[in-house]
């Protein structure tokens, strides 16, 4: 596994932890923090951009190849 893949997996795990913390803060008496909400929104935007780029790349390959 190369370094970029490890960074991506680590970032995804951090985002997943933020999602869990957001749900816990919303539906339990435990406190919720603004940084958690911001982290979830930022992670969602990054994952959406990465997914869109991969779909565009595979679509381009399908059309041209």
mmCIF file of N, CA and C in Angstrom:
data_model
loop_
_atom_site.group_PDB
_atom_site.id
_atom_site.type_symbol
_atom_site.label_atom_id
_atom_site.label_comp_id
_atom_site.label_asym_id
_atom_site.label_seq_id
_atom_site.Cartn_x
_atom_site.Cartn_y
_atom_site.Cartn_z
ATOM 1 N N UNK A 1 0.854 -1.169 0.000
ATOM 2 C CA UNK A 1 0.000 0.000 0.000
ATOM 3 C C UNK A 1 0.909 1.243 0.000
ATOM 4 N N UNK A 2 0.682 2.151 -0.943
ATOM 5 C CA UNK A 2 1.537 3.322 -1.014
ATOM 6 C C UNK A 2 1.067 4.416 -0.051
ATOM 7 N N UNK A 3 1.845 5.462 0.051
ATOM 8 C CA UNK A 3 1.594 6.520 1.024
ATOM 9 C C UNK A 3 0.284 7.244 0.730
ATOM 10 N N UNK A 4 0.022 7.529 -0.540
ATOM 11 C CA UNK A 4 -1.208 8.239 -0.895
ATOM 12 C C UNK A 4 -2.446 7.440 -0.519
ATOM 13 N N UNK A 5 -2.387 6.136 -0.715
ATOM 14 C CA UNK A 5 -3.517 5.275 -0.349
ATOM 15 C C UNK A 5 -3.720 5.268 1.163
ATOM 16 N N UNK A 6 -2.646 5.224 1.917
ATOM 17 C CA UNK A 6 -2.750 5.253 3.382
ATOM 18 C C UNK A 6 -3.334 6.568 3.870
ATOM 19 N N UNK A 7 -2.930 7.671 3.255
ATOM 20 C CA UNK A 7 -3.480 8.978 3.628
ATOM 21 C C UNK A 7 -4.978 9.025 3.321
ATOM 22 N N UNK A 8 -5.367 8.492 2.165
ATOM 23 C CA UNK A 8 -6.780 8.482 1.785
ATOM 24 C C UNK A 8 -7.603 7.647 2.755
ATOM 25 N N UNK A 9 -7.114 6.484 3.117
ATOM 26 C CA UNK A 9 -7.836 5.628 4.062
ATOM 27 C C UNK A 9 -7.913 6.293 5.435
ATOM 28 N N UNK A 10 -6.818 6.919 5.864
ATOM 29 C CA UNK A 10 -6.826 7.632 7.145
ATOM 30 C C UNK A 10 -7.808 8.786 7.148
ATOM 31 N N UNK A 11 -7.856 9.547 6.056
ATOM 32 C CA UNK A 11 -8.816 10.642 5.956
ATOM 33 C C UNK A 11 -10.246 10.149 5.972
ATOM 34 N N UNK A 12 -10.490 9.032 5.298
ATOM 35 C CA UNK A 12 -11.830 8.461 5.291
ATOM 36 C C UNK A 12 -12.231 7.998 6.701
ATOM 37 N N UNK A 13 -11.300 7.405 7.420
ATOM 38 C CA UNK A 13 -11.596 6.962 8.792
ATOM 39 C C UNK A 13 -11.877 8.143 9.720
ATOM 40 N N UNK A 14 -11.140 9.231 9.546
ATOM 41 C CA UNK A 14 -11.406 10.441 10.344
ATOM 42 C C UNK A 14 -12.788 10.983 10.014
ATOM 43 N N UNK A 15 -13.129 11.028 8.724
ATOM 44 C CA UNK A 15 -14.454 11.498 8.320
ATOM 45 C C UNK A 15 -15.549 10.604 8.902
ATOM 46 N N UNK A 16 -15.327 9.304 8.873
ATOM 47 C CA UNK A 16 -16.301 8.363 9.428
ATOM 48 C C UNK A 16 -16.474 8.579 10.929
ATOM 49 N N UNK A 17 -15.392 8.840 11.644
ATOM 50 C CA UNK A 17 -15.473 9.129 13.077
ATOM 51 C C UNK A 17 -16.255 10.419 13.315
ATOM 52 N N UNK A 18 -16.042 11.436 12.470
ATOM 53 C CA UNK A 18 -16.809 12.680 12.594
ATOM 54 C C UNK A 18 -18.299 12.439 12.377
ATOM 55 N N UNK A 19 -18.642 11.572 11.427
ATOM 56 C CA UNK A 19 -20.047 11.260 11.182
ATOM 57 C C UNK A 19 -20.658 10.604 12.412
ATOM 58 N N UNK A 20 -19.938 9.668 12.998
ATOM 59 C CA UNK A 20 -20.442 8.999 14.208
ATOM 60 C C UNK A 20 -20.602 10.009 15.343
ATOM 61 N N UNK A 21 -19.626 10.884 15.527
ATOM 62 C CA UNK A 21 -19.723 11.905 16.570
ATOM 63 C C UNK A 21 -20.881 12.867 16.318
ATOM 64 N N UNK A 22 -21.139 13.195 15.059
ATOM 65 C CA UNK A 22 -22.261 14.070 14.734
ATOM 66 C C UNK A 22 -23.590 13.414 15.092
ATOM 67 N N UNK A 23 -23.734 12.134 14.765
ATOM 68 C CA UNK A 23 -24.967 11.411 15.088
ATOM 69 C C UNK A 23 -25.125 11.281 16.597
ATOM 70 N N UNK A 24 -24.036 10.963 17.288
ATOM 71 C CA UNK A 24 -24.088 10.835 18.745
ATOM 72 C C UNK A 24 -24.459 12.177 19.385
ATOM 73 N N UNK A 25 -23.880 13.266 18.901
ATOM 74 C CA UNK A 25 -24.183 14.580 19.451
ATOM 75 C C UNK A 25 -25.594 15.037 19.164
ATOM 76 N N UNK A 26 -26.149 14.536 18.073
ATOM 77 C CA UNK A 26 -27.502 14.963 17.702
ATOM 78 C C UNK A 26 -28.583 14.174 18.429
ATOM 79 N N UNK A 27 -28.382 12.891 18.654
ATOM 80 C CA UNK A 27 -29.437 12.037 19.177
ATOM 81 C C UNK A 27 -29.205 11.542 20.594
ATOM 82 N N UNK A 28 -28.182 12.012 21.254
ATOM 83 C CA UNK A 28 -27.948 11.683 22.661
ATOM 84 C C UNK A 28 -27.699 12.976 23.424
ATOM 85 N N UNK A 29 -27.686 12.916 24.735
ATOM 86 C CA UNK A 29 -27.418 14.134 25.511
ATOM 87 C C UNK A 29 -25.960 14.601 25.467
ATOM 88 N N UNK A 30 -25.076 13.843 24.845
ATOM 89 C CA UNK A 30 -23.677 14.256 24.752
ATOM 90 C C UNK A 30 -23.553 15.516 23.901
ATOM 91 N N UNK A 31 -22.586 16.362 24.194
ATOM 92 C CA UNK A 31 -22.469 17.625 23.449
ATOM 93 C C UNK A 31 -21.976 17.413 22.024
ATOM 94 N N UNK A 32 -22.374 18.321 21.164
ATOM 95 C CA UNK A 32 -21.916 18.316 19.780
ATOM 96 C C UNK A 32 -21.069 19.560 19.559
ATOM 97 N N UNK A 33 -20.064 19.461 18.695
ATOM 98 C CA UNK A 33 -19.157 20.572 18.456
ATOM 99 C C UNK A 33 -19.286 21.048 17.017
ATOM 100 N N UNK A 34 -19.065 22.344 16.797
ATOM 101 C CA UNK A 34 -19.140 22.907 15.451
ATOM 102 C C UNK A 34 -18.078 22.310 14.540
ATOM 103 N N UNK A 35 -16.915 21.994 15.083
ATOM 104 C CA UNK A 35 -15.833 21.425 14.283
ATOM 105 C C UNK A 35 -16.235 20.065 13.701
ATOM 106 N N UNK A 36 -17.046 19.323 14.427
ATOM 107 C CA UNK A 36 -17.493 18.013 13.934
ATOM 108 C C UNK A 36 -18.386 18.214 12.717
ATOM 109 N N UNK A 37 -19.324 19.136 12.805
ATOM 110 C CA UNK A 37 -20.209 19.410 11.664
ATOM 111 C C UNK A 37 -19.412 19.902 10.466
ATOM 112 N N UNK A 38 -18.464 20.796 10.697
ATOM 113 C CA UNK A 38 -17.629 21.305 9.610
ATOM 114 C C UNK A 38 -16.796 20.193 8.983
ATOM 115 N N UNK A 39 -16.280 19.293 9.807
ATOM 116 C CA UNK A 39 -15.496 18.166 9.305
ATOM 117 C C UNK A 39 -16.321 17.230 8.440
ATOM 118 N N UNK A 40 -17.563 16.995 8.832
ATOM 119 C CA UNK A 40 -18.443 16.130 8.045
ATOM 120 C C UNK A 40 -18.752 16.788 6.700
ATOM 121 N N UNK A 41 -19.053 18.082 6.725
ATOM 122 C CA UNK A 41 -19.369 18.782 5.478
ATOM 123 C C UNK A 41 -18.145 18.815 4.560
ATOM 124 N N UNK A 42 -16.977 19.131 5.099
ATOM 125 C CA UNK A 42 -15.757 19.177 4.297
ATOM 126 C C UNK A 42 -15.430 17.805 3.712
ATOM 127 N N UNK A 43 -15.512 16.772 4.545
ATOM 128 C CA UNK A 43 -15.237 15.412 4.074
ATOM 129 C C UNK A 43 -16.211 14.967 2.999
ATOM 130 N N UNK A 44 -17.471 15.322 3.155
ATOM 131 C CA UNK A 44 -18.467 14.977 2.148
ATOM 132 C C UNK A 44 -18.162 15.666 0.825
ATOM 133 N N UNK A 45 -17.774 16.930 0.889
ATOM 134 C CA UNK A 45 -17.434 17.662 -0.334
ATOM 135 C C UNK A 45 -16.222 17.034 -1.025
ATOM 136 N N UNK A 46 -15.206 16.690 -0.255
ATOM 137 C CA UNK A 46 -13.998 16.081 -0.839
ATOM 138 C C UNK A 46 -14.316 14.721 -1.451
ATOM 139 N N UNK A 47 -15.063 13.907 -0.738
ATOM 140 C CA UNK A 47 -15.411 12.585 -1.265
ATOM 141 C C UNK A 47 -16.287 12.697 -2.515
ATOM 142 N N UNK A 48 -17.164 13.683 -2.563
ATOM 143 C CA UNK A 48 -17.995 13.894 -3.745
ATOM 144 C C UNK A 48 -17.144 14.308 -4.939
ATOM 145 N N UNK A 49 -16.185 15.194 -4.706
ATOM 146 C CA UNK A 49 -15.303 15.606 -5.798
ATOM 147 C C UNK A 49 -14.455 14.442 -6.317
ATOM 148 N N UNK A 50 -13.929 13.650 -5.416
ATOM 149 C CA UNK A 50 -13.122 12.499 -5.824
ATOM 150 C C UNK A 50 -13.977 11.499 -6.606
ATOM 151 N N UNK A 51 -15.175 11.232 -6.114
ATOM 152 C CA UNK A 51 -16.068 10.307 -6.812
ATOM 153 C C UNK A 51 -16.471 10.819 -8.178
ATOM 154 N N UNK A 52 -16.744 12.111 -8.276
ATOM 155 C CA UNK A 52 -17.105 12.700 -9.567
ATOM 156 C C UNK A 52 -15.945 12.604 -10.547
ATOM 157 N N UNK A 53 -14.743 12.861 -10.076
ATOM 158 C CA UNK A 53 -13.570 12.765 -10.956
ATOM 159 C C UNK A 53 -13.358 11.333 -11.437
ATOM 160 N N UNK A 54 -13.541 10.379 -10.552
ATOM 161 C CA UNK A 54 -13.369 8.977 -10.962
ATOM 162 C C UNK A 54 -14.439 8.549 -11.960
ATOM 163 N N UNK A 55 -15.687 9.005 -11.737
ATOM 164 C CA UNK A 55 -16.747 8.686 -12.694
ATOM 165 C C UNK A 55 -16.484 9.326 -14.043
ATOM 166 N N UNK A 56 -16.019 10.563 -14.044
ATOM 167 C CA UNK A 56 -15.707 11.253 -15.299
ATOM 168 C C UNK A 56 -14.565 10.549 -16.025
ATOM 169 N N UNK A 57 -13.559 10.140 -15.280
ATOM 170 C CA UNK A 57 -12.431 9.449 -15.899
ATOM 171 C C UNK A 57 -12.839 8.108 -16.499
ATOM 172 N N UNK A 58 -13.627 7.343 -15.761
ATOM 173 C CA UNK A 58 -14.053 6.046 -16.305
ATOM 174 C C UNK A 58 -15.024 6.236 -17.468
ATOM 175 N N UNK A 59 -15.860 7.262 -17.433
ATOM 176 C CA UNK A 59 -16.744 7.540 -18.556
ATOM 177 C C UNK A 59 -15.975 7.965 -19.780
ATOM 178 N N UNK A 60 -14.934 8.775 -19.577
ATOM 179 C CA UNK A 60 -14.095 9.212 -20.695
ATOM 180 C C UNK A 60 -13.386 8.006 -21.330
ATOM 181 N N UNK A 61 -12.893 7.129 -20.491
ATOM 182 C CA UNK A 61 -12.221 5.925 -21.004
ATOM 183 C C UNK A 61 -13.201 5.034 -21.767
ATOM 184 N N UNK A 62 -14.423 4.958 -21.297
ATOM 185 C CA UNK A 62 -15.423 4.123 -21.961
ATOM 186 C C UNK A 62 -15.784 4.701 -23.325
ATOM 187 N N UNK A 63 -15.868 6.036 -23.411
ATOM 188 C CA UNK A 63 -16.239 6.671 -24.673
ATOM 189 C C UNK A 63 -15.100 6.606 -25.680
ATOM 190 N N UNK A 64 -13.858 6.844 -25.213
ATOM 191 C CA UNK A 64 -12.732 6.909 -26.133
ATOM 192 C C UNK A 64 -12.085 5.545 -26.382
ATOM 193 N N UNK A 65 -12.304 4.608 -25.501
ATOM 194 C CA UNK A 65 -11.568 3.358 -25.625
ATOM 195 C C UNK A 65 -12.360 2.245 -26.098
#
